[in-house]
Amino acid sequence: MYTAKGQLDREALIRQYLPLVRRLASHMLAKLPPNVELDDLVQVGMIGLTEALSRYEASQGVQFETFATQRIRGAMLDELRSGDWMSRGARKGQKDIERAIHRLEQSLGRAPLESEIAQEMGMELQEYQQLLGKVRGTQLLYLEDLSRGQGRASDGDDFLDRYLVDQQADPASLLRSQRLRGALVQAIEQLPEREQQMMGMYYEHDMNLKEIAAVLGVTESRICQLHSQAIARLRAKMRAH
């Protein structure tokens, strides 16, 4: 879009891509704790969109929407990194669930049942399910995983440092990235059937938690619990890669 003077009409482009900002913010919000507000993410995303408009060059060979999406997400992640968006208690709960799942997988040789995970953590099933709801922010990529240049984490959560690559990655880095994707696909295939189905709807078909709940005939809070548990299973498996 251009003005009568042949310049980019920034205001028109911002209006055009506002739905993209809101869509990215909504999708990210589904993986974050309740204290993160949609409007805050949208506001930060708009800053990323504005930066994209300033820096985009068609000669780079990348479509503007692709370029803008990276800038918008990057701005949101930077904002989340800079704030205390997840309490220490929630973060500890996530780690405890992952470790319990890992121990049970080693001893049982299979994916543990929800009740077995609760027992391993010394909790009643209802108490464990409440914890899953509280750690709604559980996600495959923790924000600290996305930080570049960090050393080895004390609890072994450094596997992403070995696989996350940028667009200008060298062939060896790209190969490691492909290995990660292959390992992740294999890990997803080993999830319990319902969790595997839920993950497919969420990530492949871009359905939100409410839509998935309607399809599976359960509450949205239950889908939130299953999502947290599925991601904990995946992270437990990916530690070995």
Short mmCIF file of C-alpha atoms in Angstrom, two decimals:
data_model
loop_
_atom_site.label_atom_id
_atom_site.label_comp_id
_atom_site.label_asym_id
_atom_site.label_seq_id
_atom_site.Cartn_x
_atom_site.Cartn_y
_atom_site.Cartn_z
CA MET A 1 0.00 0.00 0.00
CA TYR A 2 1.36 3.38 -1.00
CA THR A 3 0.36 7.00 -0.52
CA ALA A 4 -0.26 9.43 -3.37
CA LYS A 5 3.43 10.41 -3.08
CA GLY A 6 4.53 6.84 -3.72
CA GLN A 7 5.54 6.12 -0.12
CA LEU A 8 4.44 3.19 2.02
CA ASP A 9 1.17 4.00 3.77
CA ARG A 10 2.25 2.93 7.25
CA GLU A 11 -1.08 3.61 8.92
CA ALA A 12 -2.96 1.54 6.35
CA LEU A 13 -0.47 -1.32 6.72
CA ILE A 14 -0.74 -1.23 10.50
CA ARG A 15 -4.53 -1.50 10.24
CA GLN A 16 -4.17 -4.35 7.75
CA TYR A 17 -1.83 -6.37 9.94
CA LEU A 18 -3.47 -5.67 13.30
CA PRO A 19 -5.44 -9.00 13.04
CA LEU A 20 -2.10 -10.79 12.58
CA VAL A 21 -0.77 -9.21 15.79
CA ARG A 22 -3.91 -10.20 17.70
CA ARG A 23 -3.81 -13.75 16.32
CA LEU A 24 -0.16 -14.22 17.32
CA ALA A 25 -0.84 -12.75 20.75
CA SER A 26 -3.86 -15.00 21.32
CA HIS A 27 -1.95 -18.11 20.31
CA MET A 28 0.95 -17.20 22.61
CA LEU A 29 -1.41 -16.33 25.46
CA ALA A 30 -2.86 -19.85 25.44
CA LYS A 31 0.55 -21.12 26.61
CA LEU A 32 1.08 -18.50 29.32
CA PRO A 33 -0.18 -18.08 32.88
CA PRO A 34 -3.46 -16.20 33.50
CA ASN A 35 -1.66 -13.09 34.78
CA VAL A 36 -0.44 -12.25 31.26
CA GLU A 37 -2.94 -9.91 29.56
CA LEU A 38 -3.85 -10.14 25.87
CA ASP A 39 -3.85 -6.35 25.46
CA ASP A 40 -0.30 -6.14 26.82
CA LEU A 41 0.94 -8.67 24.27
CA VAL A 42 -0.92 -6.90 21.46
CA GLN A 43 0.60 -3.56 22.43
CA VAL A 44 4.11 -5.00 22.40
CA GLY A 45 3.35 -6.83 19.16
CA MET A 46 2.35 -3.55 17.55
CA ILE A 47 5.80 -2.20 18.39
CA GLY A 48 7.28 -5.22 16.62
CA LEU A 49 5.04 -4.58 13.63
CA THR A 50 6.15 -0.96 13.47
CA GLU A 51 9.80 -2.05 13.56
CA ALA A 52 9.10 -4.54 10.78
CA LEU A 53 7.65 -1.77 8.62
CA SER A 54 10.78 0.30 9.18
CA ARG A 55 13.28 -2.46 8.45
CA TYR A 56 11.61 -4.51 5.72
CA GLU A 57 13.25 -4.59 2.32
CA ALA A 58 11.59 -6.47 -0.50
CA SER A 59 15.02 -7.19 -1.95
CA GLN A 60 15.63 -9.62 0.93
CA GLY A 61 13.39 -12.11 -0.85
CA VAL A 62 11.11 -12.66 2.14
CA GLN A 63 7.39 -11.89 2.14
CA PHE A 64 6.47 -9.04 4.46
CA GLU A 65 4.03 -11.13 6.51
CA THR A 66 6.73 -13.70 7.24
CA PHE A 67 9.20 -10.97 8.17
CA ALA A 68 6.62 -9.17 10.33
CA THR A 69 5.58 -12.37 12.10
CA GLN A 70 9.16 -12.94 13.25
CA ARG A 71 9.47 -9.34 14.47
CA ILE A 72 6.13 -9.43 16.28
CA ARG A 73 6.86 -12.71 18.05
CA GLY A 74 10.35 -11.52 18.90
CA ALA A 75 9.01 -8.35 20.49
CA MET A 76 6.52 -10.32 22.59
CA LEU A 77 9.17 -12.80 23.75
CA ASP A 78 11.57 -10.00 24.64
CA GLU A 79 8.87 -8.38 26.75
CA LEU A 80 8.06 -11.66 28.51
CA ARG A 81 11.74 -12.29 29.19
CA SER A 82 12.12 -8.89 30.79
CA GLY A 83 9.27 -9.40 33.26
CA ASP A 84 8.65 -11.90 36.05
CA TRP A 85 5.82 -13.53 34.10
CA MET A 86 5.97 -16.87 35.85
CA SER A 87 6.25 -17.30 39.59
CA ARG A 88 9.02 -19.44 41.05
CA GLY A 89 6.36 -21.77 42.45
CA ALA A 90 4.85 -22.38 39.01
CA ARG A 91 8.26 -22.92 37.46
CA LYS A 92 9.22 -25.39 40.21
CA GLY A 93 5.92 -27.21 39.69
CA GLN A 94 6.71 -27.65 36.00
CA LYS A 95 10.15 -29.05 36.74
CA ASP A 96 8.81 -31.40 39.43
CA ILE A 97 6.25 -32.85 37.02
CA GLU A 98 8.89 -33.39 34.34
CA ARG A 99 11.25 -35.13 36.75
CA ALA A 100 8.49 -37.40 38.08
CA ILE A 101 7.52 -38.40 34.53
CA HIS A 102 11.16 -39.07 33.65
CA ARG A 103 11.68 -41.30 36.70
CA LEU A 104 8.51 -43.27 35.97
CA GLU A 105 9.37 -43.75 32.30
CA GLN A 106 12.74 -45.15 33.33
CA SER A 107 11.24 -47.57 35.84
CA LEU A 108 8.05 -48.56 33.97
CA GLY A 109 9.36 -48.54 30.41
CA ARG A 110 6.20 -46.78 29.21
CA ALA A 111 4.29 -43.54 29.50
CA PRO A 112 3.00 -43.31 33.09
CA LEU A 113 -0.68 -42.85 33.86
CA GLU A 114 -1.88 -39.62 35.38
CA SER A 115 -2.60 -41.38 38.67
CA GLU A 116 0.93 -42.85 38.69
CA ILE A 117 2.48 -39.42 38.22
CA ALA A 118 0.40 -38.08 41.10
CA GLN A 119 1.50 -40.96 43.33
CA GLU A 120 5.14 -40.46 42.36
CA MET A 121 4.84 -36.81 43.43
CA GLY A 122 3.17 -37.79 46.71
CA MET A 123 -0.13 -36.16 45.74
CA GLU A 124 -3.76 -37.12 45.46
CA LEU A 125 -4.97 -37.22 41.84
CA GLN A 126 -7.14 -34.13 42.31
CA GLU A 127 -4.24 -32.24 43.88
CA TYR A 128 -1.99 -33.15 40.95
CA GLN A 129 -4.63 -32.05 38.43
CA GLN A 130 -4.93 -28.73 40.25
CA LEU A 131 -1.15 -28.32 39.91
CA LEU A 132 -1.41 -28.98 36.18
CA GLY A 133 -3.96 -26.18 35.98
CA LYS A 134 -1.74 -23.80 37.93
CA VAL A 135 1.25 -24.39 35.67
CA ARG A 136 -0.80 -23.49 32.62
CA GLY A 137 2.32 -21.84 31.24
CA THR A 138 3.97 -25.20 30.64
CA GLN A 139 5.34 -25.15 27.10
CA LEU A 140 7.88 -27.01 25.05
CA LEU A 141 10.12 -23.94 24.75
CA TYR A 142 10.64 -22.13 28.03
CA LEU A 143 11.61 -18.50 27.62
CA GLU A 144 14.98 -19.11 29.19
CA ASP A 145 15.51 -21.82 26.55
CA LEU A 146 15.08 -19.15 23.91
CA SER A 147 17.80 -16.93 25.38
CA ARG A 148 20.97 -17.17 23.37
CA GLY A 149 24.48 -17.33 24.74
CA GLN A 150 23.61 -18.97 28.05
CA GLY A 151 25.80 -21.64 29.55
CA ARG A 152 24.72 -25.10 30.59
CA ALA A 153 21.73 -24.96 32.92
CA SER A 154 22.11 -26.59 36.30
CA ASP A 155 19.17 -28.95 35.74
CA GLY A 156 20.17 -30.07 32.23
CA ASP A 157 17.67 -27.94 30.29
CA ASP A 158 20.27 -26.95 27.71
CA PHE A 159 19.16 -29.18 24.85
CA LEU A 160 17.59 -26.29 22.95
CA ASP A 161 20.90 -24.41 22.99
CA ARG A 162 22.22 -27.20 20.78
CA TYR A 163 19.34 -27.12 18.29
CA LEU A 164 17.80 -23.65 17.98
CA VAL A 165 19.17 -22.03 14.82
CA ASP A 166 18.53 -18.82 12.91
CA GLN A 167 17.83 -18.32 9.23
CA GLN A 168 21.53 -18.00 8.41
CA ALA A 169 22.49 -21.25 10.17
CA ASP A 170 25.31 -23.34 8.82
CA PRO A 171 24.58 -26.87 7.45
CA ALA A 172 25.73 -28.57 10.67
CA SER A 173 23.32 -26.45 12.72
CA LEU A 174 20.49 -27.18 10.31
CA LEU A 175 21.21 -30.91 10.64
CA ARG A 176 21.00 -30.65 14.42
CA SER A 177 17.71 -28.81 14.03
CA GLN A 178 16.39 -31.62 11.82
CA ARG A 179 17.48 -34.15 14.43
CA LEU A 180 15.52 -32.22 17.05
CA ARG A 181 12.41 -32.16 14.88
CA GLY A 182 12.73 -35.89 14.23
CA ALA A 183 13.14 -36.63 17.93
CA LEU A 184 10.16 -34.40 18.74
CA VAL A 185 7.92 -36.15 16.19
CA GLN A 186 8.92 -39.50 17.68
CA ALA A 187 8.21 -38.25 21.20
CA ILE A 188 4.75 -37.00 20.19
CA GLU A 189 3.94 -40.40 18.66
CA GLN A 190 4.66 -41.99 22.05
CA LEU A 191 2.17 -39.81 23.93
CA PRO A 192 -1.04 -41.40 25.24
CA GLU A 193 -3.72 -41.37 22.53
CA ARG A 194 -5.86 -38.56 23.93
CA GLU A 195 -2.88 -36.28 24.56
CA GLN A 196 -1.52 -37.03 21.09
CA GLN A 197 -4.89 -36.16 19.57
CA MET A 198 -5.11 -32.95 21.59
CA MET A 199 -1.59 -31.85 20.58
CA GLY A 200 -2.40 -32.47 16.93
CA MET A 201 -5.49 -30.28 17.08
CA TYR A 202 -3.64 -27.55 18.96
CA TYR A 203 -0.42 -27.34 16.95
CA GLU A 204 -1.28 -28.76 13.53
CA HIS A 205 -4.83 -27.44 13.14
CA ASP A 206 -4.32 -24.27 15.21
CA MET A 207 -7.41 -24.92 17.34
CA ASN A 208 -7.73 -23.13 20.68
CA LEU A 209 -8.35 -24.90 23.99
CA LYS A 210 -12.08 -24.14 23.95
CA GLU A 211 -12.50 -25.67 20.49
CA ILE A 212 -10.51 -28.78 21.46
CA ALA A 213 -12.59 -29.18 24.62
CA ALA A 214 -15.78 -29.16 22.53
CA VAL A 215 -14.41 -31.83 20.17
CA LEU A 216 -13.24 -34.12 22.99
CA GLY A 217 -16.30 -33.51 25.15
CA VAL A 218 -14.46 -32.25 28.23
CA THR A 219 -14.04 -28.88 29.95
CA GLU A 220 -11.54 -26.27 28.79
CA SER A 221 -9.76 -26.52 32.14
CA ARG A 222 -9.32 -30.27 31.57
CA ILE A 223 -7.74 -29.61 28.17
CA CYS A 224 -5.44 -27.12 29.86
CA GLN A 225 -4.37 -29.87 32.29
CA LEU A 226 -3.78 -32.37 29.49
CA HIS A 227 -1.78 -29.84 27.52
CA SER A 228 0.47 -29.11 30.50
CA GLN A 229 0.96 -32.82 31.10
CA ALA A 230 1.68 -33.60 27.43
CA ILE A 231 4.31 -30.88 27.23
CA ALA A 232 5.91 -32.14 30.45
CA ARG A 233 6.09 -35.62 28.90
CA LEU A 234 7.74 -34.21 25.77
CA ARG A 235 10.30 -32.20 27.70
CA ALA A 236 11.11 -35.23 29.83
CA LYS A 237 11.81 -37.25 26.68
CA MET A 238 13.71 -34.50 24.90
CA ARG A 239 16.25 -34.25 27.74
CA ALA A 240 17.91 -37.32 26.26
CA HIS A 241 18.58 -35.57 22.94
#
